[in-house]
Tab-separated table of C-alpha atoms in Angstrom:
chain	number	residue	atom	x	y	z
A	642	UNK	CA	-18.084	2.614	-6.557
A	643	UNK	CA	-16.628	1.910	-3.146
A	644	UNK	CA	-17.221	-1.292	-1.211
A	645	UNK	CA	-17.265	-1.213	2.565
A	646	UNK	CA	-14.666	-4.025	2.454
A	647	UNK	CA	-10.926	-3.487	2.518
A	648	UNK	CA	-8.546	-0.767	3.697
A	649	UNK	CA	-6.438	1.847	1.924
A	650	UNK	CA	-3.696	3.872	3.639
A	651	UNK	CA	-1.575	6.718	2.281
A	652	UNK	CA	0.644	9.191	4.198
A	653	UNK	CA	-1.543	12.125	3.175
A	654	UNK	CA	-5.004	10.627	3.792
A	655	UNK	CA	-4.279	8.116	6.527
A	656	UNK	CA	-6.280	4.911	6.899
A	657	UNK	CA	-9.557	4.706	5.003
A	658	UNK	CA	-12.098	1.914	5.380
A	659	UNK	CA	-13.500	0.593	2.107
A	660	UNK	CA	-11.935	0.612	-1.348
A	661	UNK	CA	-13.269	1.207	-4.869
A	662	UNK	CA	-14.102	-1.902	-6.870
A	663	UNK	CA	-15.999	-2.740	-10.025
A	664	UNK	CA	-17.407	-5.702	-8.085
A	665	UNK	CA	-19.824	-3.587	-6.058
A	666	UNK	CA	-23.382	-4.057	-7.272
A	667	UNK	CA	-25.911	-1.216	-7.588
A	668	UNK	CA	-28.788	-1.236	-7.159
A	669	UNK	CA	-28.208	-3.627	-4.284
A	670	UNK	CA	-31.400	-5.564	-5.080
A	671	UNK	CA	-33.848	-6.132	-7.907
A	672	UNK	CA	-36.312	-8.108	-5.763
A	673	UNK	CA	-39.883	-6.836	-5.602
A	674	UNK	CA	-42.152	-7.259	-2.591
A	675	UNK	CA	-44.510	-9.750	-4.261
A	676	UNK	CA	-42.039	-12.345	-5.510
A	677	UNK	CA	-43.367	-15.888	-5.939
A	678	UNK	CA	-41.342	-18.853	-4.643
A	679	UNK	CA	-38.166	-19.421	-6.635
A	680	UNK	CA	-36.839	-22.613	-8.105
A	681	UNK	CA	-33.549	-22.161	-6.281
A	682	UNK	CA	-32.005	-19.728	-3.816
A	683	UNK	CA	-28.221	-19.409	-3.940
A	684	UNK	CA	-26.559	-18.126	-0.763
A	685	UNK	CA	-23.237	-16.422	-1.466
A	686	UNK	CA	-21.938	-14.511	-4.510
A	687	UNK	CA	-18.379	-15.747	-4.638
A	688	UNK	CA	-17.263	-17.658	-7.715
A	689	UNK	CA	-19.102	-20.785	-6.560
A	690	UNK	CA	-22.404	-18.998	-6.005
A	691	UNK	CA	-22.021	-16.945	-9.177
A	692	UNK	CA	-21.381	-20.077	-11.239
A	693	UNK	CA	-24.347	-21.895	-9.706
A	694	UNK	CA	-26.679	-18.912	-10.176
A	695	UNK	CA	-25.560	-18.357	-13.760
A	696	UNK	CA	-25.841	-21.995	-14.792
A	697	UNK	CA	-29.220	-22.511	-13.144
A	698	UNK	CA	-30.707	-19.343	-14.628
A	699	UNK	CA	-29.422	-20.169	-18.110
A	700	UNK	CA	-31.103	-23.579	-17.889
A	701	UNK	CA	-34.469	-21.911	-17.296
A	702	UNK	CA	-34.720	-21.896	-13.504
A	703	UNK	CA	-35.897	-18.899	-11.524
A	704	UNK	CA	-33.008	-17.996	-9.241
A	705	UNK	CA	-32.561	-15.728	-6.232
A	706	UNK	CA	-28.970	-14.854	-5.275
A	707	UNK	CA	-28.487	-13.662	-1.673
A	708	UNK	CA	-25.199	-12.096	-0.568
A	709	UNK	CA	-24.196	-10.576	2.775
A	710	UNK	CA	-21.644	-8.224	1.220
A	711	UNK	CA	-22.201	-5.252	-1.067
A	712	UNK	CA	-20.132	-6.866	-3.817
A	713	UNK	CA	-19.492	-10.067	-5.741
A	714	UNK	CA	-16.401	-12.265	-5.572
A	715	UNK	CA	-16.344	-13.530	-1.999
A	716	UNK	CA	-12.707	-14.245	-1.111
A	717	UNK	CA	-11.504	-13.298	-4.637
A	718	UNK	CA	-11.965	-9.639	-5.488
A	719	UNK	CA	-9.901	-6.676	-6.602
A	720	UNK	CA	-9.832	-2.988	-5.858
A	721	UNK	CA	-9.745	-0.289	-8.502
A	722	UNK	CA	-7.661	2.493	-6.939
A	723	UNK	CA	-6.876	5.254	-9.437
A	724	UNK	CA	-7.438	2.712	-12.205
A	725	UNK	CA	-4.997	0.181	-10.763
A	726	UNK	CA	-6.125	-3.205	-9.359
A	727	UNK	CA	-4.882	-4.560	-6.058
A	728	UNK	CA	-5.969	-8.170	-5.577
A	729	UNK	CA	-7.564	-8.445	-2.153
A	730	UNK	CA	-7.915	-12.231	-2.161
A	731	UNK	CA	-7.482	-14.951	-4.796
A	732	UNK	CA	-5.269	-13.683	-7.610
A	733	UNK	CA	-3.448	-16.040	-9.937
A	734	UNK	CA	-4.865	-18.186	-12.741
A	735	UNK	CA	-3.431	-20.706	-15.203
A	736	UNK	CA	-4.573	-22.762	-18.173
A	737	UNK	CA	-3.781	-25.848	-16.076
A	738	UNK	CA	-6.789	-24.854	-13.960
A	739	UNK	CA	-9.255	-26.150	-16.515
A	740	UNK	CA	-12.525	-24.801	-15.119
A	741	UNK	CA	-11.089	-21.312	-14.763
A	742	UNK	CA	-9.488	-21.283	-18.191
A	743	UNK	CA	-12.668	-22.516	-19.853
A	744	UNK	CA	-14.501	-19.532	-18.349
A	745	UNK	CA	-11.713	-17.173	-19.395
A	746	UNK	CA	-12.145	-18.383	-22.968
A	747	UNK	CA	-15.958	-18.205	-22.664
A	748	UNK	CA	-15.717	-14.510	-21.823
A	749	UNK	CA	-12.849	-13.880	-24.279
A	750	UNK	CA	-10.527	-12.648	-21.535
A	751	UNK	CA	-7.457	-14.632	-22.594
A	752	UNK	CA	-5.797	-11.428	-23.778
A	753	UNK	CA	-6.382	-9.864	-20.345
A	754	UNK	CA	-4.009	-12.264	-18.573
A	755	UNK	CA	-0.480	-11.026	-17.866
A	756	UNK	CA	2.619	-12.138	-16.017
A	757	UNK	CA	2.664	-11.129	-12.379
A	758	UNK	CA	6.410	-10.615	-11.963
A	759	UNK	CA	9.023	-9.045	-14.230
A	760	UNK	CA	12.726	-9.743	-13.656
A	761	UNK	CA	14.039	-7.870	-16.697
A	762	UNK	CA	15.105	-4.593	-15.065
A	763	UNK	CA	16.047	-3.288	-11.650
A	764	UNK	CA	17.682	-5.118	-8.753
A	765	UNK	CA	16.894	-8.579	-10.165
A	766	UNK	CA	17.575	-10.389	-6.910
A	767	UNK	CA	16.101	-12.419	-4.059
A	768	UNK	CA	16.717	-11.515	-0.417
A	769	UNK	CA	16.670	-14.249	2.232
A	770	UNK	CA	16.667	-12.855	5.759
A	771	UNK	CA	16.798	-15.397	8.605
A	772	UNK	CA	18.224	-15.399	12.144
A	773	UNK	CA	21.386	-16.855	10.579
A	774	UNK	CA	21.899	-13.717	8.486
A	775	UNK	CA	21.031	-12.121	5.161
A	776	UNK	CA	21.782	-13.645	1.782
A	777	UNK	CA	21.193	-11.908	-1.548
A	778	UNK	CA	21.091	-14.145	-4.611
A	779	UNK	CA	19.942	-14.218	-8.218
A	780	UNK	CA	16.499	-15.484	-9.131
A	781	UNK	CA	18.134	-18.508	-10.756
A	782	UNK	CA	19.745	-19.329	-7.410
A	783	UNK	CA	16.428	-18.690	-5.670
A	784	UNK	CA	14.730	-21.220	-7.943
A	785	UNK	CA	17.480	-23.791	-7.363
A	786	UNK	CA	17.151	-23.400	-3.592
A	787	UNK	CA	13.348	-23.624	-3.544
A	788	UNK	CA	13.238	-26.513	-6.013
A	789	UNK	CA	15.741	-28.498	-3.958
A	790	UNK	CA	13.831	-27.896	-0.717
A	791	UNK	CA	10.408	-28.679	-2.174
A	792	UNK	CA	11.641	-31.795	-3.947
A	793	UNK	CA	13.031	-33.177	-0.687
A	794	UNK	CA	9.789	-32.389	1.117
A	795	UNK	CA	7.496	-33.981	-1.485
A	796	UNK	CA	9.557	-37.009	-2.526
A	797	UNK	CA	7.618	-39.498	-0.425
A	798	UNK	CA	7.726	-42.365	-2.910
A	799	UNK	CA	10.787	-41.777	-5.106
A	800	UNK	CA	8.711	-39.955	-7.727
A	801	UNK	CA	7.566	-36.868	-5.782
A	802	UNK	CA	4.106	-38.190	-4.946
A	803	UNK	CA	3.121	-39.486	-8.377
A	804	UNK	CA	2.563	-43.032	-7.104
A	805	UNK	CA	0.925	-42.033	-3.827
A	806	UNK	CA	-1.421	-39.435	-5.344
A	807	UNK	CA	-1.743	-40.489	-9.011
A	808	UNK	CA	-5.259	-39.024	-9.334
A	809	UNK	CA	-5.380	-35.671	-7.506
A	810	UNK	CA	-9.169	-35.426	-7.885
A	811	UNK	CA	-9.535	-38.744	-6.031
A	812	UNK	CA	-6.669	-38.508	-3.587
A	813	UNK	CA	-7.884	-41.000	-0.987
A	814	UNK	CA	-8.384	-43.853	-3.468
A	815	UNK	CA	-4.765	-45.025	-3.345
A	816	UNK	CA	-3.729	-47.218	-0.422
A	817	UNK	CA	-1.773	-45.158	2.078
A	818	UNK	CA	-2.700	-41.724	0.757
A	819	UNK	CA	-5.122	-41.106	3.615
A	820	UNK	CA	-2.279	-41.743	6.051
A	821	UNK	CA	-0.656	-38.526	4.827
A	822	UNK	CA	-3.638	-36.627	6.203
A	823	UNK	CA	-2.876	-37.855	9.704
A	824	UNK	CA	0.489	-36.097	9.831
A	825	UNK	CA	1.393	-32.428	9.799
A	826	UNK	CA	3.904	-30.486	7.779
A	827	UNK	CA	5.997	-30.308	10.948
A	828	UNK	CA	6.024	-34.117	11.170
A	829	UNK	CA	7.301	-34.365	7.595
A	830	UNK	CA	9.930	-31.671	8.203
A	831	UNK	CA	11.198	-33.591	11.225
A	832	UNK	CA	11.491	-36.737	9.091
A	833	UNK	CA	13.774	-35.027	6.551
A	834	UNK	CA	15.552	-32.572	8.864
A	835	UNK	CA	18.934	-34.250	8.392
A	836	UNK	CA	18.960	-33.684	4.619
A	837	UNK	CA	17.915	-30.020	4.660
A	838	UNK	CA	20.404	-27.171	4.751
A	839	UNK	CA	19.516	-24.200	7.014
A	840	UNK	CA	18.602	-22.121	3.965
A	841	UNK	CA	16.484	-24.929	2.520
A	842	UNK	CA	14.695	-25.316	5.836
A	843	UNK	CA	13.947	-21.579	6.009
A	844	UNK	CA	12.558	-21.207	2.485
A	845	UNK	CA	10.652	-24.486	2.776
A	846	UNK	CA	8.932	-23.511	6.007
A	847	UNK	CA	8.079	-20.070	4.592
A	848	UNK	CA	6.660	-21.709	1.430
A	849	UNK	CA	4.557	-24.190	3.421
A	850	UNK	CA	3.108	-21.403	5.540
A	851	UNK	CA	2.517	-19.257	2.450
A	852	UNK	CA	0.313	-22.077	1.146
A	853	UNK	CA	-1.487	-22.981	4.360
A	854	UNK	CA	-1.740	-19.735	6.334
A	855	UNK	CA	-1.639	-21.883	9.459
A	856	UNK	CA	1.237	-23.205	11.535
A	857	UNK	CA	3.551	-26.069	10.669
A	858	UNK	CA	1.760	-28.163	13.303
A	859	UNK	CA	-1.743	-27.390	11.959
A	860	UNK	CA	-0.913	-27.816	8.256
A	861	UNK	CA	-2.018	-31.131	6.763
A	862	UNK	CA	0.850	-32.730	4.872
A	863	UNK	CA	-1.674	-34.440	2.621
A	864	UNK	CA	-3.296	-31.165	1.593
A	865	UNK	CA	0.116	-29.737	0.708
A	866	UNK	CA	0.805	-32.850	-1.381
A	867	UNK	CA	-2.594	-32.412	-3.038
A	868	UNK	CA	-1.556	-28.905	-4.145
A	869	UNK	CA	1.758	-30.312	-5.341
A	870	UNK	CA	0.014	-33.039	-7.348
A	871	UNK	CA	-2.365	-30.530	-8.957
A	872	UNK	CA	0.698	-28.544	-10.037
A	873	UNK	CA	2.143	-31.554	-11.857
A	874	UNK	CA	4.540	-32.734	-9.131
A	875	UNK	CA	7.232	-30.215	-10.069
A	876	UNK	CA	8.592	-26.941	-8.729
A	877	UNK	CA	8.164	-25.299	-12.131
A	878	UNK	CA	4.502	-26.304	-12.187
A	879	UNK	CA	4.142	-24.971	-8.634
A	880	UNK	CA	5.592	-21.638	-9.723
A	881	UNK	CA	3.637	-21.444	-12.985
A	882	UNK	CA	0.220	-22.343	-11.630
A	883	UNK	CA	0.258	-20.640	-8.237
A	884	UNK	CA	1.918	-17.257	-8.614
A	885	UNK	CA	2.669	-16.316	-12.229
A	886	UNK	CA	-0.412	-15.218	-14.230
A	887	UNK	CA	-3.121	-12.732	-13.233
A	888	UNK	CA	-5.750	-10.444	-14.786
A	889	UNK	CA	-4.592	-7.032	-15.972
A	890	UNK	CA	-7.729	-5.427	-14.558
A	891	UNK	CA	-8.089	-7.644	-11.501
A	892	UNK	CA	-10.255	-10.574	-10.475
A	893	UNK	CA	-13.413	-8.500	-10.272
A	894	UNK	CA	-13.221	-7.921	-14.040
A	895	UNK	CA	-13.652	-11.695	-14.379
A	896	UNK	CA	-16.293	-12.277	-11.693
A	897	UNK	CA	-18.549	-9.544	-13.027
A	898	UNK	CA	-18.963	-11.491	-16.289
A	899	UNK	CA	-20.650	-14.388	-14.462
A	900	UNK	CA	-23.081	-12.008	-12.793
A	901	UNK	CA	-23.835	-10.093	-15.982
A	902	UNK	CA	-24.552	-13.246	-17.979
A	903	UNK	CA	-26.940	-14.478	-15.287
A	904	UNK	CA	-28.742	-11.129	-15.325
A	905	UNK	CA	-29.086	-11.298	-19.098
A	906	UNK	CA	-31.118	-14.508	-18.708
A	907	UNK	CA	-33.927	-12.393	-17.111
A	908	UNK	CA	-34.319	-15.187	-14.564
A	909	UNK	CA	-31.979	-13.888	-11.865
A	910	UNK	CA	-33.143	-11.905	-8.874
A	911	UNK	CA	-30.589	-10.775	-6.331
A	912	UNK	CA	-30.246	-9.028	-2.989
A	913	UNK	CA	-26.894	-7.813	-1.655
A	914	UNK	CA	-26.354	-6.647	1.935
A	915	UNK	CA	-28.611	-9.577	2.814
A	916	UNK	CA	-26.852	-11.951	5.216
A	917	UNK	CA	-28.782	-15.148	5.902
A	918	UNK	CA	-29.600	-16.216	9.458
A	919	UNK	CA	-31.823	-19.286	9.082
A	920	UNK	CA	-32.576	-22.030	6.539
A	921	UNK	CA	-35.633	-24.223	7.126
A	922	UNK	CA	-36.480	-27.222	4.943
A	923	UNK	CA	-39.954	-28.722	5.442
A	924	UNK	CA	-39.302	-31.442	2.881
A	925	UNK	CA	-41.247	-29.790	0.072
A	926	UNK	CA	-39.956	-26.231	0.193
A	927	UNK	CA	-37.075	-24.364	1.783
A	928	UNK	CA	-37.528	-21.046	3.558
A	929	UNK	CA	-34.516	-18.748	3.878
A	930	UNK	CA	-34.614	-15.936	6.441
A	931	UNK	CA	-32.231	-12.977	6.374
A	932	UNK	CA	-30.944	-11.150	9.443
A	933	UNK	CA	-33.439	-8.348	8.846
A	934	UNK	CA	-36.293	-10.896	8.948
A	935	UNK	CA	-37.098	-11.061	5.238
A	936	UNK	CA	-38.240	-14.524	4.157
A	937	UNK	CA	-37.832	-16.184	0.763
A	938	UNK	CA	-39.036	-19.590	-0.430
A	939	UNK	CA	-37.658	-21.973	-3.039
A	940	UNK	CA	-37.786	-25.608	-4.036
A	941	UNK	CA	-34.015	-25.890	-3.569
A	942	UNK	CA	-31.233	-23.979	-1.854
A	943	UNK	CA	-27.558	-23.919	-2.785
A	944	UNK	CA	-25.405	-22.855	0.156
A	945	UNK	CA	-22.113	-21.466	-1.176
A	946	UNK	CA	-20.876	-20.237	2.213
A	947	UNK	CA	-17.323	-21.093	3.357
A	948	UNK	CA	-16.657	-23.714	6.018
A	949	UNK	CA	-15.383	-21.311	8.674
A	950	UNK	CA	-18.615	-19.286	8.830
A	951	UNK	CA	-21.225	-21.886	7.959
A	952	UNK	CA	-22.030	-22.414	11.624
A	953	UNK	CA	-23.273	-18.816	11.854
A	954	UNK	CA	-26.436	-19.905	10.019
A	955	UNK	CA	-29.062	-22.070	11.702
A	956	UNK	CA	-30.346	-25.061	9.710
A	957	UNK	CA	-33.646	-26.816	10.392
A	958	UNK	CA	-33.547	-29.781	10.444
A	959	UNK	CA	-30.073	-29.732	12.047
A	960	UNK	CA	-27.068	-30.668	9.957
A	961	UNK	CA	-25.638	-34.175	10.131
A	962	UNK	CA	-23.162	-35.019	12.875
A	963	UNK	CA	-20.392	-35.291	10.285
A	964	UNK	CA	-21.053	-31.791	8.958
A	965	UNK	CA	-21.241	-30.406	12.456
A	966	UNK	CA	-17.910	-31.991	13.336
A	967	UNK	CA	-16.287	-30.375	10.291
A	968	UNK	CA	-17.768	-26.997	11.237
A	969	UNK	CA	-16.257	-27.282	14.719
A	970	UNK	CA	-12.805	-28.185	13.371
A	971	UNK	CA	-12.726	-25.478	10.670
A	972	UNK	CA	-9.799	-24.828	8.342
A	973	UNK	CA	-6.602	-23.155	9.525
A	974	UNK	CA	-5.800	-20.399	7.041
A	975	UNK	CA	-5.439	-16.980	8.685
A	976	UNK	CA	-3.164	-15.452	6.052
A	977	UNK	CA	-2.331	-11.761	6.235
A	978	UNK	CA	-2.046	-10.289	2.730
A	979	UNK	CA	-0.811	-6.712	2.380
A	980	UNK	CA	-0.174	-4.747	-0.808
A	981	UNK	CA	2.442	-2.024	-0.589
A	982	UNK	CA	3.205	0.698	-3.115
A	983	UNK	CA	6.905	1.551	-2.809
A	984	UNK	CA	8.877	4.491	-4.154
A	985	UNK	CA	11.693	2.431	-5.698
A	986	UNK	CA	10.834	1.362	-9.256
A	987	UNK	CA	13.822	-1.014	-9.378
A	988	UNK	CA	12.069	-3.352	-6.924
A	989	UNK	CA	9.810	-4.573	-9.717
A	990	UNK	CA	12.336	-7.408	-10.103
A	991	UNK	CA	12.701	-8.117	-6.375
A	992	UNK	CA	11.511	-11.040	-4.240
A	993	UNK	CA	12.160	-11.771	-0.595
A	994	UNK	CA	11.635	-14.047	2.387
A	995	UNK	CA	12.090	-12.734	5.928
A	996	UNK	CA	11.453	-15.639	8.269
A	997	UNK	CA	10.535	-16.436	10.997
A	998	UNK	CA	10.970	-13.167	12.881
A	999	UNK	CA	8.863	-10.764	10.778
A	1000	UNK	CA	5.081	-10.342	10.641
A	1001	UNK	CA	5.265	-10.562	6.828
A	1002	UNK	CA	7.339	-13.519	5.609
A	1003	UNK	CA	7.155	-13.532	1.828
A	1004	UNK	CA	6.815	-10.823	-0.828
A	1005	UNK	CA	7.250	-10.286	-4.548
A	1006	UNK	CA	7.247	-7.351	-6.945
A	1007	UNK	CA	3.807	-7.562	-8.538
A	1008	UNK	CA	3.347	-4.504	-10.752
A	1009	UNK	CA	4.020	-0.831	-11.476
A	1010	UNK	CA	1.399	1.683	-10.362
A	1011	UNK	CA	0.267	4.698	-12.426
A	1012	UNK	CA	2.563	6.854	-10.249
A	1013	UNK	CA	5.555	4.801	-11.433
A	1014	UNK	CA	6.018	3.103	-8.058
A	1015	UNK	CA	6.554	-0.595	-7.469
A	1016	UNK	CA	3.659	-2.620	-6.149
A	1017	UNK	CA	4.692	-5.554	-3.971
A	1018	UNK	CA	2.361	-8.148	-2.488
A	1019	UNK	CA	3.298	-9.440	0.969
A	1020	UNK	CA	2.098	-12.424	2.985
A	1021	UNK	CA	2.197	-13.309	6.674
A	1022	UNK	CA	0.556	-15.990	8.758
A	1023	UNK	CA	-0.349	-17.053	12.263
A	1024	UNK	CA	3.178	-16.740	13.595
A	1025	UNK	CA	3.654	-13.066	14.583
A	1026	UNK	CA	0.087	-12.495	13.345
A	1027	UNK	CA	-1.025	-8.898	12.877
A	1028	UNK	CA	-4.282	-7.177	12.093
A	1029	UNK	CA	-2.851	-4.670	9.596
A	1030	UNK	CA	-5.403	-1.933	10.238
A	1031	UNK	CA	-4.855	-1.872	14.007
A	1032	UNK	CA	-1.343	-0.394	13.912
A	1033	UNK	CA	-0.314	1.038	10.549
A	1034	UNK	CA	3.163	1.929	11.846
A	1035	UNK	CA	3.741	-1.720	12.715
A	1036	UNK	CA	2.442	-2.838	9.327
A	1037	UNK	CA	4.759	-0.372	7.562
A	1038	UNK	CA	7.711	-1.669	9.590
A	1039	UNK	CA	6.804	-5.228	8.631
A	1040	UNK	CA	6.917	-4.217	4.954
A	1041	UNK	CA	10.201	-2.326	5.302
A	1042	UNK	CA	11.767	-5.174	7.291
A	1043	UNK	CA	11.497	-7.354	4.189
A	1044	UNK	CA	14.373	-5.328	2.733
A	1045	UNK	CA	17.801	-6.050	4.195
A	1046	UNK	CA	19.536	-2.919	5.492
A	1047	UNK	CA	22.877	-4.018	4.050
A	1048	UNK	CA	21.510	-3.620	0.519
A	1049	UNK	CA	20.753	0.073	1.038
A	1050	UNK	CA	22.747	3.204	1.794
A	1051	UNK	CA	22.397	6.975	1.864
A	1052	UNK	CA	22.784	7.055	-1.907
A	1053	UNK	CA	20.386	4.115	-2.363
A	1054	UNK	CA	17.889	4.396	0.531
A	1055	UNK	CA	15.355	1.779	1.520
A	1056	UNK	CA	12.034	2.290	-0.273
A	1057	UNK	CA	9.417	4.579	1.214
A	1058	UNK	CA	5.908	3.162	1.650
A	1059	UNK	CA	3.513	5.309	-0.404
A	1060	UNK	CA	0.382	3.183	0.011
A	1061	UNK	CA	-0.923	0.100	1.812
A	1062	UNK	CA	-3.982	-1.834	0.622
A	1063	UNK	CA	-5.415	-4.932	2.283
A	1064	UNK	CA	-8.447	-6.898	3.444
A	1065	UNK	CA	-8.423	-8.461	6.914
A	1066	UNK	CA	-9.786	-11.914	6.137
A	1067	UNK	CA	-9.458	-13.159	9.717
A	1068	UNK	CA	-11.972	-10.567	10.902
A	1069	UNK	CA	-14.268	-10.957	7.884
A	1070	UNK	CA	-17.641	-12.215	9.154
A	1071	UNK	CA	-18.407	-13.896	5.821
A	1072	UNK	CA	-15.041	-15.661	5.477
A	1073	UNK	CA	-13.484	-16.328	8.891
A	1074	UNK	CA	-10.080	-16.653	7.236
A	1075	UNK	CA	-8.453	-16.730	3.826
A	1076	UNK	CA	-8.497	-19.570	1.292
A	1077	UNK	CA	-9.151	-23.070	2.613
A	1078	UNK	CA	-6.323	-25.136	4.036
A	1079	UNK	CA	-7.022	-28.150	6.182
A	1080	UNK	CA	-5.551	-29.330	9.454
A	1081	UNK	CA	-4.545	-32.999	9.748
A	1082	UNK	CA	-7.535	-35.345	9.663
A	1083	UNK	CA	-10.221	-32.940	8.462
A	1084	UNK	CA	-10.429	-34.130	4.858
A	1085	UNK	CA	-9.795	-37.847	5.356
A	1086	UNK	CA	-12.579	-37.897	7.957
A	1087	UNK	CA	-15.035	-35.276	6.695
A	1088	UNK	CA	-14.599	-34.453	2.994
A	1089	UNK	CA	-17.687	-36.465	2.076
A	1090	UNK	CA	-19.619	-34.957	4.989
A	1091	UNK	CA	-18.883	-31.436	3.774
A	1092	UNK	CA	-19.967	-32.297	0.220
A	1093	UNK	CA	-23.171	-34.108	1.191
A	1094	UNK	CA	-26.598	-32.711	0.294
A	1095	UNK	CA	-28.917	-32.072	3.252
A	1096	UNK	CA	-32.506	-32.631	2.140
A	1097	UNK	CA	-33.265	-29.863	-0.354
A	1098	UNK	CA	-30.092	-27.941	0.539
A	1099	UNK	CA	-27.002	-28.464	-1.604
A	1100	UNK	CA	-23.683	-27.464	-0.040
A	1101	UNK	CA	-21.116	-26.185	-2.532
A	1102	UNK	CA	-17.861	-24.315	-1.943
A	1103	UNK	CA	-14.253	-24.362	-3.073
A	1104	UNK	CA	-13.387	-25.512	0.470
A	1105	UNK	CA	-14.453	-29.046	-0.416
A	1106	UNK	CA	-13.808	-29.153	-4.154
A	1107	UNK	CA	-12.097	-32.300	-5.421
A	1108	UNK	CA	-9.624	-30.611	-7.752
A	1109	UNK	CA	-8.273	-27.099	-7.139
A	1110	UNK	CA	-9.660	-27.034	-3.624
A	1111	UNK	CA	-9.603	-23.489	-2.154
A	1112	UNK	CA	-8.869	-21.956	-5.567
A	1113	UNK	CA	-11.140	-20.057	-7.957
A	1114	UNK	CA	-11.089	-23.157	-10.130
A	1115	UNK	CA	-12.438	-25.254	-7.267
A	1116	UNK	CA	-15.193	-22.715	-6.661
A	1117	UNK	CA	-16.286	-22.946	-10.295
A	1118	UNK	CA	-16.115	-26.753	-10.102
A	1119	UNK	CA	-18.393	-26.737	-7.068
A	1120	UNK	CA	-20.826	-24.191	-8.505
A	1121	UNK	CA	-21.277	-26.369	-11.575
A	1122	UNK	CA	-21.801	-29.484	-9.454
A	1123	UNK	CA	-24.465	-27.783	-7.350
A	1124	UNK	CA	-26.301	-26.353	-10.333
A	1125	UNK	CA	-26.319	-29.769	-12.001
A	1126	UNK	CA	-27.805	-31.432	-8.904
A	1127	UNK	CA	-30.568	-28.837	-8.736
A	1128	UNK	CA	-31.328	-28.948	-12.464
A	1129	UNK	CA	-31.598	-32.726	-12.443
A	1130	UNK	CA	-33.892	-32.697	-9.425
A	1131	UNK	CA	-36.150	-29.963	-10.803
A	1132	UNK	CA	-36.026	-30.472	-14.554
A	1133	UNK	CA	-35.765	-34.242	-14.774
A	1134	UNK	CA	-33.797	-36.923	-16.546
A	1135	UNK	CA	-33.099	-34.974	-19.727
A	1136	UNK	CA	-29.940	-33.720	-18.005
A	1137	UNK	CA	-28.669	-37.190	-17.163
A	1138	UNK	CA	-25.681	-38.455	-19.094
A	1139	UNK	CA	-26.590	-40.671	-22.083
A	1140	UNK	CA	-26.164	-44.394	-21.654
A	1141	UNK	CA	-23.432	-45.988	-23.758
């Protein structure tokens, strides 16, 4: 089944809109015309909404799940092109992400997790291309360079942030930690400029922008340190938890399990292709109106919509001033993520950074396609930003520019681009950008505002999770929190924790 989301380009077929995915849901709705009011309506079928809908339905509540897309997964979904998955959004998982790993074990998918990169055969090198020239090095040297740069950047207290952010799930508890949210990554780089080599500066800036999808000036230093703390305050943890392990069959093979289990409860109704326009809470019941004027009622609503598009829905009564301020600020991530299928199988063991002059800054060999080609995943950001579908020739050049000309010759030509696959998150009306990353001041001033319940409407999203904020794990964390709030309100004290 083909979703209307995403793009697929090949030399023979050109650019096609929409890609196959197992995450597309048919029939698009199981709602009848005479439905009674629900216990809870969940808006959004990303991992947060799926978790909330599943948990609430399993506890005995009658649930309606509304989704504007034709598929599940939100900002984390995978294609299924000729049986091969290309991850369109969130990709990597790790057992250090406890909510995610618990669900992996719940659905017995632990044997479906594989290593993303493979450095055993092929070129086995890292290419660093900057205005100062091109350097080719081993992956061991790559790790030494990145570890040195990241350690200098994060060593704010002599122990790489351990004293300043000792409890990553409660980062603003420690005196002085909130001050980190008032400075940008650029501010921190300026502070340590004298101890960074040119190569360290280049790979560090590229790594910061890979995480934030913003600019150095709009990247909160605190939020970067929060990621670092969640990864165990080490480069190896950063590598292991952020970019090493993924699903063999793609994220949608995971997300579909949440949806299927909720359906099995016989208490889930759903309607895809049903974007919401208005939410009205009269104090006793909430009415949700879709863009095509359908109206649904429930005792509670869980809004699982991302921060950057939440202001496209009208709420009555109006949201608090703190929420409205957060909606105006928004998060900064406008990452460009492009998958490329390349003709050279030896690039399976290749990684590269081309910065700051290329539209795509970072890439890594990420798999071997059924045709025997190398699949690389490439990332760009706001600097030299492109909309990949607008000019395919430019996008192809951005991919090919990741490979230094000096490493290729007539006998060993640069790889040909056989396929491009991507999703333009910046233009996505239900996302407004990629994963969450905050500008300075947003979280220290408005984290609690974003998390606050508004009458009978519970706001839940990975964008304001306490742990793996912006990750799949954070989405699951938030979905569980929202479902628990609703269950306690509707089903009573039997769900309260026992007194000790």
